[in-house]
mmCIF file of C-alpha atoms in Angstrom:
data_model
loop_
_atom_site.group_PDB
_atom_site.id
_atom_site.type_symbol
_atom_site.label_atom_id
_atom_site.label_comp_id
_atom_site.label_asym_id
_atom_site.label_seq_id
_atom_site.Cartn_x
_atom_site.Cartn_y
_atom_site.Cartn_z
ATOM 1 C CA ILE A 1 0.067 -0.153 -0.238
ATOM 2 C CA VAL A 2 2.693 2.742 1.320
ATOM 3 C CA ALA A 3 5.564 0.680 -1.377
ATOM 4 C CA LEU A 4 4.676 1.640 -4.734
ATOM 5 C CA PRO A 5 3.216 5.189 -3.797
ATOM 6 C CA ILE A 6 6.380 5.871 -2.801
ATOM 7 C CA LEU A 7 8.131 4.729 -5.749
ATOM 8 C CA ILE A 8 5.850 6.445 -7.093
ATOM 9 C CA PHE A 9 6.304 9.860 -6.403
ATOM 10 C CA PRO A 10 9.403 10.654 -6.870
ATOM 11 C CA THR A 11 9.916 10.235 -9.760
ATOM 12 C CA LEU A 12 6.097 12.713 -10.019
ATOM 13 C CA CYS A 13 7.932 15.407 -9.017
ATOM 14 C CA GLU A 14 10.854 15.199 -11.218
ATOM 15 C CA PHE A 15 8.230 17.222 -13.380
ATOM 16 C CA PRO A 16 8.197 20.759 -13.211
ATOM 17 C CA VAL A 17 4.629 20.740 -12.479
ATOM 18 C CA VAL A 18 3.985 18.765 -10.383
ATOM 19 C CA TYR A 19 6.683 19.889 -7.662
ATOM 20 C CA ASN A 20 5.772 23.059 -8.801
ATOM 21 C CA ALA A 21 1.892 22.437 -7.074
ATOM 22 C CA PHE A 22 3.947 21.074 -4.792
ATOM 23 C CA TYR A 23 6.449 23.541 -3.996
ATOM 24 C CA GLU A 24 5.250 26.273 -0.841
ATOM 25 C CA GLY A 25 8.005 28.549 -1.199
ATOM 26 C CA GLY A 26 9.611 31.840 -2.644
ATOM 27 C CA VAL A 27 9.800 32.533 -6.478
ATOM 28 C CA GLU A 28 13.266 32.531 -6.326
ATOM 29 C CA SER A 29 14.420 28.569 -5.473
ATOM 30 C CA THR A 30 15.718 26.330 -7.138
ATOM 31 C CA ASP A 31 14.491 23.913 -9.297
ATOM 32 C CA GLY A 32 15.975 21.455 -6.585
ATOM 33 C CA GLU A 33 15.574 22.499 -3.257
ATOM 34 C CA LYS A 34 11.596 22.285 -4.967
ATOM 35 C CA TYR A 35 11.773 18.909 -6.225
ATOM 36 C CA LYS A 36 12.869 18.196 -2.260
ATOM 37 C CA SER A 37 10.166 19.117 -0.906
ATOM 38 C CA CYS A 38 7.734 18.157 -3.266
ATOM 39 C CA VAL A 39 9.142 15.043 -2.402
ATOM 40 C CA ASP A 40 8.880 15.499 0.995
ATOM 41 C CA GLU A 41 5.649 16.988 0.850
ATOM 42 C CA SER A 42 4.487 14.023 -0.997
ATOM 43 C CA ASN A 43 5.954 10.680 1.994
ATOM 44 C CA ALA A 44 4.898 12.660 4.864
ATOM 45 C CA MET A 45 1.385 12.754 3.569
ATOM 46 C CA ILE A 46 1.740 9.207 1.965
ATOM 47 C CA PHE A 47 2.406 8.353 5.567
ATOM 48 C CA VAL A 48 0.003 9.837 7.061
ATOM 49 C CA TYR A 49 -2.367 8.622 5.084
ATOM 50 C CA PHE A 50 -1.407 5.519 5.446
ATOM 51 C CA PHE A 51 -0.581 5.740 9.312
ATOM 52 C CA ALA A 52 -4.767 6.547 9.786
ATOM 53 C CA TRP A 53 -5.799 4.384 7.642
ATOM 54 C CA ASN A 54 -4.228 1.897 9.298
ATOM 55 C CA LEU A 55 -5.084 2.709 13.039
ATOM 56 C CA LEU A 56 -9.162 3.296 11.221
ATOM 57 C CA TYR A 57 -8.931 0.152 9.665
ATOM 58 C CA TRP A 58 -7.316 -1.913 12.827
ATOM 59 C CA ILE A 59 -9.815 -0.551 15.555
ATOM 60 C CA ILE A 60 -13.282 -0.148 14.015
ATOM 61 C CA GLY A 61 -13.249 -2.424 10.577
ATOM 62 C CA TYR A 62 -11.225 -5.530 11.306
ATOM 63 C CA PRO A 63 -13.614 -5.985 14.403
ATOM 64 C CA THR A 64 -16.736 -4.777 13.212
ATOM 65 C CA LEU A 65 -15.345 -7.496 10.221
ATOM 66 C CA VAL A 66 -14.360 -11.023 13.235
ATOM 67 C CA ALA A 67 -18.007 -9.885 14.931
ATOM 68 C CA ALA A 68 -19.385 -9.167 11.598
ATOM 69 C CA GLY A 69 -18.713 -13.823 10.558
ATOM 70 C CA LYS A 70 -19.000 -14.771 13.419
ATOM 71 C CA ARG A 71 -23.038 -13.117 13.559
ATOM 72 C CA ARG A 72 -23.377 -15.537 10.825
ATOM 73 C CA GLN A 73 -21.823 -18.745 12.190
ATOM 74 C CA MET A 74 -24.231 -18.254 14.808
ATOM 75 C CA LYS A 75 -26.550 -17.952 12.491
ATOM 76 C CA ASN A 76 -25.310 -21.276 9.666
ATOM 77 C CA ASP A 77 -24.945 -23.644 13.274
ATOM 78 C CA THR A 78 -27.837 -22.188 14.364
ATOM 79 C CA ALA A 79 -29.953 -22.849 10.876
ATOM 80 C CA LEU A 80 -28.536 -26.140 10.965
ATOM 81 C CA SER A 81 -28.795 -27.228 14.413
ATOM 82 C CA ALA A 82 -32.404 -26.217 12.972
ATOM 83 C CA THR A 83 -32.481 -28.672 10.210
ATOM 84 C CA GLU A 84 -30.702 -32.059 11.950
ATOM 85 C CA PRO A 85 -32.140 -32.072 15.490
ATOM 86 C CA HIS A 86 -29.606 -34.540 16.637
ATOM 87 C CA ASN A 87 -26.113 -33.411 14.432
ATOM 88 C CA LEU A 88 -25.324 -30.818 17.013
ATOM 89 C CA PRO A 89 -22.468 -28.119 17.159
ATOM 90 C CA LEU A 90 -19.466 -28.866 19.052
ATOM 91 C CA ASP A 91 -18.407 -25.129 19.644
ATOM 92 C CA THR A 92 -21.290 -24.615 22.250
ATOM 93 C CA SER A 93 -19.418 -21.979 24.005
ATOM 94 C CA PHE A 94 -19.389 -18.135 23.281
ATOM 95 C CA ASN A 95 -15.898 -15.226 24.925
ATOM 96 C CA ASN A 96 -17.344 -12.657 25.817
ATOM 97 C CA GLU A 97 -16.810 -10.946 23.049
ATOM 98 C CA GLU A 98 -19.316 -12.477 20.967
ATOM 99 C CA LEU A 99 -21.972 -12.315 24.220
ATOM 100 C CA GLN A 100 -21.084 -8.832 25.030
ATOM 101 C CA VAL A 101 -21.560 -8.242 20.913
ATOM 102 C CA LYS A 102 -25.430 -10.429 21.264
ATOM 103 C CA ILE A 103 -26.015 -8.104 24.700
ATOM 104 C CA ASP A 104 -25.759 -5.107 21.991
ATOM 105 C CA ILE A 105 -27.938 -6.004 19.122
ATOM 106 C CA GLU A 106 -30.387 -7.607 21.040
ATOM 107 C CA ASP A 107 -29.710 -4.147 23.466
ATOM 108 C CA ASP A 108 -30.023 -1.587 20.076
ATOM 109 C CA GLN A 109 -33.085 -4.224 18.202
ATOM 110 C CA GLN A 110 -35.693 -3.538 21.746
ATOM 111 C CA GLU A 111 -34.706 0.249 22.396
ATOM 112 C CA ARG A 112 -35.278 0.646 18.690
ATOM 113 C CA GLN A 113 -38.803 -1.268 18.700
ATOM 114 C CA SER A 114 -39.614 0.463 22.433
ATOM 115 C CA ASN A 115 -38.625 4.239 20.238
ATOM 116 C CA ASN A 116 -40.848 3.043 17.519
ATOM 117 C CA SER A 117 -43.622 2.040 19.565
ATOM 118 C CA THR A 118 -43.581 5.532 21.987
ATOM 119 C CA ALA A 119 -43.630 6.925 19.427
ATOM 120 C CA ILE A 120 -46.636 5.556 17.912
ATOM 121 C CA SER A 121 -48.425 5.283 20.820
ATOM 122 C CA VAL A 122 -47.892 8.558 22.172
ATOM 123 C CA PRO A 123 -51.010 11.117 20.648
ATOM 124 C CA GLU A 124 -50.338 14.399 19.203
ATOM 125 C CA GLY A 125 -51.048 17.565 21.964
ATOM 126 C CA VAL A 126 -50.617 14.767 24.730
ATOM 127 C CA ASP A 127 -48.175 16.177 27.196
ATOM 128 C CA GLU A 128 -44.438 14.201 26.149
ATOM 129 C CA ARG A 129 -42.791 14.818 30.002
ATOM 130 C CA ILE A 130 -40.396 12.203 31.374
ATOM 131 C CA PRO A 131 -41.972 11.603 35.191
ATOM 132 C CA PRO A 132 -38.143 12.095 36.832
ATOM 133 C CA GLU A 133 -37.679 8.256 37.682
ATOM 134 C CA GLU A 134 -37.546 7.409 33.347
ATOM 135 C CA ASP A 135 -35.433 10.510 33.580
ATOM 136 C CA GLU A 136 -32.859 8.567 35.498
ATOM 137 C CA GLN A 137 -33.192 5.463 33.889
ATOM 138 C CA HIS A 138 -32.527 6.573 30.902
ATOM 139 C CA SER A 139 -29.204 8.658 31.924
ATOM 140 C CA ASP A 140 -28.450 5.386 34.530
ATOM 141 C CA GLU A 141 -28.852 3.633 30.579
ATOM 142 C CA ALA A 142 -26.924 6.227 28.884
ATOM 143 C CA ARG A 143 -24.011 6.108 31.606
ATOM 144 C CA LYS A 144 -24.128 2.262 30.741
ATOM 145 C CA ARG A 145 -23.608 2.463 27.044
ATOM 146 C CA PHE A 146 -20.830 4.984 27.225
ATOM 147 C CA LYS A 147 -19.540 3.116 29.598
ATOM 148 C CA GLY A 148 -20.304 -0.004 27.670
ATOM 149 C CA PHE A 149 -18.214 2.457 24.457
ATOM 150 C CA MET A 150 -15.665 3.184 25.870
ATOM 151 C CA SER A 151 -14.652 -0.293 27.216
ATOM 152 C CA HIS A 152 -15.039 -0.716 23.501
ATOM 153 C CA LEU A 153 -13.183 2.225 22.546
ATOM 154 C CA THR A 154 -10.087 0.923 24.710
ATOM 155 C CA ASN A 155 -9.929 -2.886 23.899
ATOM 156 C CA ALA A 156 -10.288 -1.945 20.396
ATOM 157 C CA ILE A 157 -6.621 0.890 20.500
ATOM 158 C CA ILE A 158 -5.077 -2.297 22.834
ATOM 159 C CA GLN A 159 -5.022 -4.827 20.170
ATOM 160 C CA THR A 160 -4.051 -2.552 17.852
ATOM 161 C CA PHE A 161 -1.116 -1.426 19.207
ATOM 162 C CA LYS A 162 -0.635 -5.685 19.656
ATOM 163 C CA SER A 163 -1.361 -6.613 15.881
ATOM 164 C CA PRO A 164 1.769 -6.979 14.339
ATOM 165 C CA GLY A 165 0.511 -5.573 11.491
ATOM 166 C CA PHE A 166 0.100 -1.582 13.256
ATOM 167 C CA VAL A 167 3.741 -2.837 15.002
ATOM 168 C CA ALA A 168 5.663 -3.221 11.857
ATOM 169 C CA MET A 169 3.926 0.113 10.694
ATOM 170 C CA VAL A 170 5.800 2.219 13.650
ATOM 171 C CA LEU A 171 8.670 -0.055 13.162
ATOM 172 C CA GLY A 172 8.867 1.329 9.087
ATOM 173 C CA VAL A 173 8.360 5.125 10.586
ATOM 174 C CA ILE A 174 10.632 4.908 13.317
ATOM 175 C CA THR A 175 13.567 3.438 10.605
ATOM 176 C CA ALA A 176 12.404 6.613 8.350
ATOM 177 C CA CYS A 177 12.368 8.779 11.390
ATOM 178 C CA ILE A 178 16.485 7.963 11.829
ATOM 179 C CA PRO A 179 18.924 8.491 10.033
ATOM 180 C CA PRO A 180 21.429 6.718 11.105
ATOM 181 C CA LEU A 181 19.865 3.217 11.000
ATOM 182 C CA ARG A 182 17.067 4.266 7.754
ATOM 183 C CA ASP A 183 21.173 5.097 6.395
ATOM 184 C CA ALA A 184 22.118 1.538 7.776
ATOM 185 C CA LEU A 185 19.481 -0.708 6.867
ATOM 186 C CA PHE A 186 19.264 0.914 3.674
ATOM 187 C CA SER A 187 21.848 2.330 0.471
ATOM 188 C CA THR A 188 19.867 6.036 -1.478
ATOM 189 C CA GLY A 189 19.681 5.977 -4.883
#
């Protein structure tokens, strides 16, 4: 994902149209300064994009895909066990994450149903004031949801930092940022 743009942009920066578009310095600068500025800015943009994309993918995308796969597998296992009751699935245990995802989905569905039913059942012109007990219950639910969201986010960030792809990316950025180390591992040209 990063290697190809890093190879392409220095070549593109050799053209005056490109390095003049990237350069934001003075008019009296040499073409060499404009070229170097173009290469530096393009590499910075590539790494910022790559770093942000990796963070979002490993924090949000990957867990979402895994949860979707587990839900689909659970549906398939349920359908299979319904059609063939004598063949039960071998692994009927759930880990906490699967159970939490299932509970969160059920809670969301119940909340949507209750929101739809209250919206339909309240006639026009009726005062919709919420009694204090229900207001406290809603605030407690909101706190629980926020706490659950924060725990999921914290867990996702920790899992991201522990993932091999993210560790490799960070080591690559560190290697690129330390000139003696970079020069020892890679030759210029």
